Short mmCIF file of C-alpha atoms and ligand atoms in Angstrom, two decimals:
data_model
loop_
_atom_site.label_atom_id
_atom_site.label_comp_id
_atom_site.label_asym_id
_atom_site.label_seq_id
_atom_site.Cartn_x
_atom_site.Cartn_y
_atom_site.Cartn_z
CA MET R 115 -44.86 -26.68 -42.15
CA LYS R 116 -42.35 -28.81 -44.57
CA ILE R 117 -41.21 -32.70 -44.03
CA PHE R 118 -37.73 -32.77 -45.65
CA CYS R 119 -36.42 -36.93 -45.49
CA ILE R 120 -32.78 -37.62 -45.87
CA GLY R 121 -32.25 -41.18 -48.61
CA ARG R 122 -28.94 -43.03 -48.26
CA ASN R 123 -28.12 -41.64 -45.45
CA TYR R 124 -27.04 -45.37 -43.55
CA ALA R 125 -24.34 -46.61 -46.03
CA ASP R 126 -25.56 -50.55 -45.26
CA HIS R 127 -29.52 -49.48 -46.37
CA ALA R 128 -27.68 -47.31 -49.51
CA LYS R 129 -26.08 -50.67 -50.47
CA GLU R 130 -29.21 -53.22 -50.23
CA LEU R 131 -31.37 -50.77 -52.63
CA LYS R 132 -27.43 -50.96 -54.63
CA ASN R 133 -27.60 -47.10 -54.18
CA GLU R 134 -24.35 -45.14 -54.53
CA ILE R 135 -23.03 -44.19 -51.87
CA PRO R 136 -23.82 -40.27 -51.89
CA ASP R 137 -21.64 -37.65 -51.65
CA GLU R 138 -23.63 -35.19 -49.98
CA PRO R 139 -27.19 -35.45 -48.74
CA VAL R 140 -29.89 -36.47 -51.08
CA VAL R 141 -32.60 -34.07 -50.05
CA PHE R 142 -36.56 -34.84 -51.16
CA MET R 143 -40.43 -33.43 -49.21
CA LYS R 144 -43.15 -34.48 -48.70
CA PRO R 145 -46.18 -32.50 -48.11
CA LYS R 146 -47.96 -30.87 -44.71
CA SER R 147 -50.63 -34.07 -46.21
CA ALA R 148 -48.48 -36.69 -45.98
CA LEU R 149 -48.15 -36.14 -42.08
CA LEU R 150 -50.33 -38.96 -40.54
CA GLN R 151 -52.74 -37.00 -37.57
CA SER R 152 -52.24 -39.24 -34.30
CA HIS R 153 -55.17 -41.40 -33.60
CA SER R 154 -55.45 -42.06 -37.86
CA PRO R 155 -56.10 -44.94 -39.16
CA PHE R 156 -53.45 -45.50 -41.48
CA TYR R 157 -54.60 -47.35 -44.66
CA TYR R 158 -52.83 -49.39 -46.87
CA PRO R 159 -52.43 -47.25 -50.72
CA GLU R 160 -54.04 -48.60 -53.10
CA PHE R 161 -51.81 -47.78 -55.39
CA SER R 162 -49.20 -49.75 -54.27
CA ASN R 163 -48.58 -53.45 -54.58
CA GLU R 164 -45.07 -53.33 -52.43
CA LEU R 165 -45.59 -51.31 -48.97
CA HIS R 166 -42.37 -51.08 -47.23
CA TYR R 167 -41.50 -49.33 -44.08
CA GLU R 168 -38.27 -47.05 -43.43
CA ALA R 169 -38.32 -46.37 -39.55
CA GLU R 170 -36.10 -43.08 -39.21
CA LEU R 171 -34.94 -40.93 -36.18
CA VAL R 172 -37.27 -37.99 -36.77
CA LEU R 173 -36.17 -34.12 -35.48
CA ARG R 174 -38.79 -31.13 -35.03
CA ILE R 175 -37.19 -27.46 -35.88
CA SER R 176 -37.53 -25.25 -32.83
CA LYS R 177 -36.33 -22.18 -34.76
CA ASN R 178 -36.81 -19.95 -38.17
CA GLY R 179 -33.15 -20.06 -39.97
CA LYS R 180 -31.60 -19.99 -43.26
CA TYR R 181 -27.24 -20.60 -44.24
CA ILE R 182 -27.33 -22.05 -40.61
CA PRO R 183 -23.99 -23.00 -39.79
CA GLU R 184 -23.26 -25.75 -38.77
CA ARG R 185 -21.48 -24.79 -35.18
CA GLN R 186 -25.02 -23.55 -34.57
CA ALA R 187 -27.55 -26.34 -36.00
CA SER R 188 -27.77 -28.65 -32.63
CA LYS R 189 -30.02 -25.20 -31.71
CA TYR R 190 -32.22 -24.92 -34.47
CA TYR R 191 -34.34 -28.42 -33.35
CA ASN R 192 -35.64 -29.32 -29.71
CA ALA R 193 -37.72 -32.37 -30.17
CA ILE R 194 -37.11 -36.25 -31.42
CA THR R 195 -38.95 -38.99 -31.99
CA VAL R 196 -39.53 -42.24 -34.07
CA GLY R 197 -41.14 -42.20 -37.47
CA ILE R 198 -41.81 -44.34 -40.92
CA ASP R 199 -40.95 -43.13 -44.33
CA PHE R 200 -43.32 -45.26 -45.50
CA THR R 201 -42.46 -46.04 -49.83
CA ALA R 202 -44.53 -47.60 -52.40
CA ARG R 203 -41.22 -49.11 -53.38
CA ASP R 204 -43.29 -50.87 -56.27
CA VAL R 205 -43.99 -47.18 -57.77
CA GLN R 206 -40.31 -45.10 -57.13
CA ALA R 207 -38.70 -48.56 -58.88
CA GLU R 208 -40.83 -47.73 -61.93
CA LEU R 209 -40.10 -43.78 -61.50
CA LYS R 210 -36.44 -44.75 -60.64
CA ALA R 211 -35.90 -46.33 -64.07
CA LYS R 212 -37.58 -43.70 -65.68
CA GLY R 213 -35.37 -41.02 -64.53
CA LEU R 214 -38.97 -39.27 -62.98
CA PRO R 215 -39.50 -37.54 -59.29
CA TRP R 216 -40.19 -39.97 -56.29
CA GLU R 217 -43.38 -38.19 -55.22
CA LYS R 218 -45.94 -40.46 -56.17
CA ALA R 219 -43.84 -43.53 -54.30
CA LYS R 220 -42.96 -41.21 -51.42
CA ALA R 221 -45.19 -37.84 -50.30
CA TRP R 222 -48.76 -39.42 -50.76
CA ASP R 223 -51.35 -38.79 -48.26
CA ASN R 224 -50.07 -40.21 -44.54
CA SER R 225 -46.71 -41.96 -45.98
CA ALA R 226 -45.10 -39.92 -42.92
CA VAL R 227 -45.78 -41.47 -39.62
CA ILE R 228 -44.55 -39.67 -36.28
CA GLY R 229 -44.27 -41.46 -32.83
CA THR R 230 -44.53 -39.12 -29.27
CA TRP R 231 -41.87 -36.63 -28.94
CA LYS R 232 -39.31 -36.67 -26.76
CA GLU R 233 -36.98 -33.17 -25.57
CA VAL R 234 -33.83 -33.00 -27.16
CA THR R 235 -31.49 -32.98 -24.20
CA PRO R 236 -27.20 -31.86 -23.92
CA ASP R 237 -27.25 -36.09 -23.28
CA ILE R 238 -29.41 -36.92 -26.36
CA GLN R 239 -27.26 -34.63 -28.86
CA LYS R 240 -23.77 -36.77 -27.36
CA LYS R 241 -24.70 -39.66 -27.24
CA PRO R 242 -25.24 -42.14 -30.14
CA ILE R 243 -29.01 -43.13 -30.62
CA ASN R 244 -30.21 -46.67 -31.00
CA PHE R 245 -33.68 -47.17 -32.47
CA SER R 246 -35.62 -50.15 -33.95
CA LEU R 247 -39.04 -51.03 -35.92
CA THR R 248 -40.89 -54.34 -34.91
CA LYS R 249 -43.04 -55.62 -37.40
CA ASN R 250 -45.47 -58.60 -35.33
CA GLY R 251 -43.11 -58.83 -32.43
CA GLU R 252 -40.27 -59.17 -34.57
CA LEU R 253 -37.47 -57.15 -34.67
CA VAL R 254 -37.16 -55.78 -38.44
CA GLN R 255 -35.24 -52.53 -38.09
CA GLN R 256 -31.92 -51.78 -35.74
CA GLY R 257 -30.08 -48.56 -36.47
CA ILE R 258 -27.96 -46.29 -34.40
CA SER R 259 -27.33 -42.55 -34.95
CA SER R 260 -23.29 -42.73 -35.03
CA ASP R 261 -23.81 -44.61 -38.36
CA MET R 262 -25.00 -41.89 -40.34
CA MET R 263 -23.12 -40.79 -43.40
CA PHE R 264 -24.17 -37.25 -42.68
CA SER R 265 -24.99 -36.29 -38.74
CA PHE R 266 -28.01 -33.95 -37.29
CA ASP R 267 -25.92 -30.88 -38.18
CA GLU R 268 -24.89 -31.59 -41.33
CA ILE R 269 -28.27 -32.31 -42.52
CA ILE R 270 -29.60 -28.97 -41.14
CA THR R 271 -26.92 -27.15 -42.57
CA HIS R 272 -27.35 -28.30 -45.80
CA ILE R 273 -30.82 -28.52 -46.16
CA SER R 274 -30.43 -24.67 -45.13
CA ASN R 275 -28.82 -23.78 -47.90
CA TYR R 276 -31.54 -24.00 -49.84
CA PHE R 277 -34.70 -24.01 -48.13
CA SER R 278 -35.76 -21.89 -45.35
CA LEU R 279 -36.16 -23.82 -42.22
CA ASN R 280 -39.19 -22.37 -40.32
CA ILE R 281 -40.55 -23.84 -36.62
CA GLY R 282 -42.06 -26.55 -36.73
CA ASP R 283 -40.84 -28.42 -39.96
CA LEU R 284 -39.47 -32.52 -39.49
CA VAL R 285 -36.96 -33.75 -41.07
CA TYR R 286 -36.13 -37.32 -41.49
CA THR R 287 -33.40 -38.29 -41.47
CA GLY R 288 -32.68 -41.86 -42.93
CA THR R 289 -33.04 -45.50 -42.34
CA PRO R 290 -30.97 -47.79 -41.82
CA ALA R 291 -30.55 -51.76 -43.39
CA GLY R 292 -34.08 -53.83 -43.01
CA VAL R 293 -36.41 -51.85 -44.84
CA GLY R 294 -39.51 -54.78 -45.76
CA GLU R 295 -42.72 -55.03 -47.09
CA CYS R 296 -45.74 -55.03 -45.22
CA VAL R 297 -49.22 -56.31 -45.72
CA VAL R 298 -52.40 -55.45 -43.99
CA GLY R 299 -53.19 -56.88 -40.39
CA ASP R 300 -48.82 -55.76 -39.70
CA ILE R 301 -48.74 -54.06 -36.76
CA LEU R 302 -45.54 -52.18 -36.47
CA GLN R 303 -43.89 -50.74 -33.72
CA GLY R 304 -40.96 -47.93 -33.20
CA PHE R 305 -39.04 -47.50 -30.56
CA PHE R 306 -35.72 -45.25 -29.33
CA GLU R 307 -33.54 -46.71 -27.30
CA ALA R 308 -36.19 -48.69 -24.75
CA GLU R 309 -38.85 -46.19 -25.24
CA LYS R 310 -41.93 -47.33 -27.32
CA MET R 311 -42.59 -44.67 -29.62
CA PHE R 312 -45.50 -45.30 -32.11
CA GLU R 313 -47.68 -48.68 -32.71
CA LEU R 314 -49.38 -48.61 -36.21
CA GLU R 315 -51.55 -51.29 -37.57
CA ILE R 316 -51.67 -51.45 -41.21
CA LYS R 317 -56.09 -51.04 -42.13
ZN1 ZN X 64 -36.67 -42.71 -45.53
#
């Protein structure tokens, strides 16, 4: 199982981190060991002093494929949820400054959180999806899929030009503005429209 993540897919988030607006999807990966298993506790990573949440819509791949044309792309995922791409922002800033790869900031154990899966229906594919994240009950991130610079289908096509997609692979589709710090004791809740998809305590 592979975990793909898209960076800078919402213009307002790219701007808040002072990143350039990309002309093609920014792709990075997390290993399988990055996925937090359901009901497992989430611990603040020891090597960071600046842990950031990034709430994202996550797709689950349902069909094996490579070089997937965009008009076929929607047939390659059948489940969606809200998740968190946890980022050690201090580690990332250091690596970025040195022009080094991001894995130590992004791909560590349990850095990928997912909520309950929802079936992707034609209705979900047609309408913009609102999603949000609360921290200790306060709204901190709010996104709508129509603000993505690269759509689900464009992302699937782009990734598949470089990597084969396999059943069970996950795709984090990028985070909107509002990323921020969390500390031990914080409670994060992710919502797909009004539906709560996960609740996580930072331990
Ligand atoms: Zn992200």
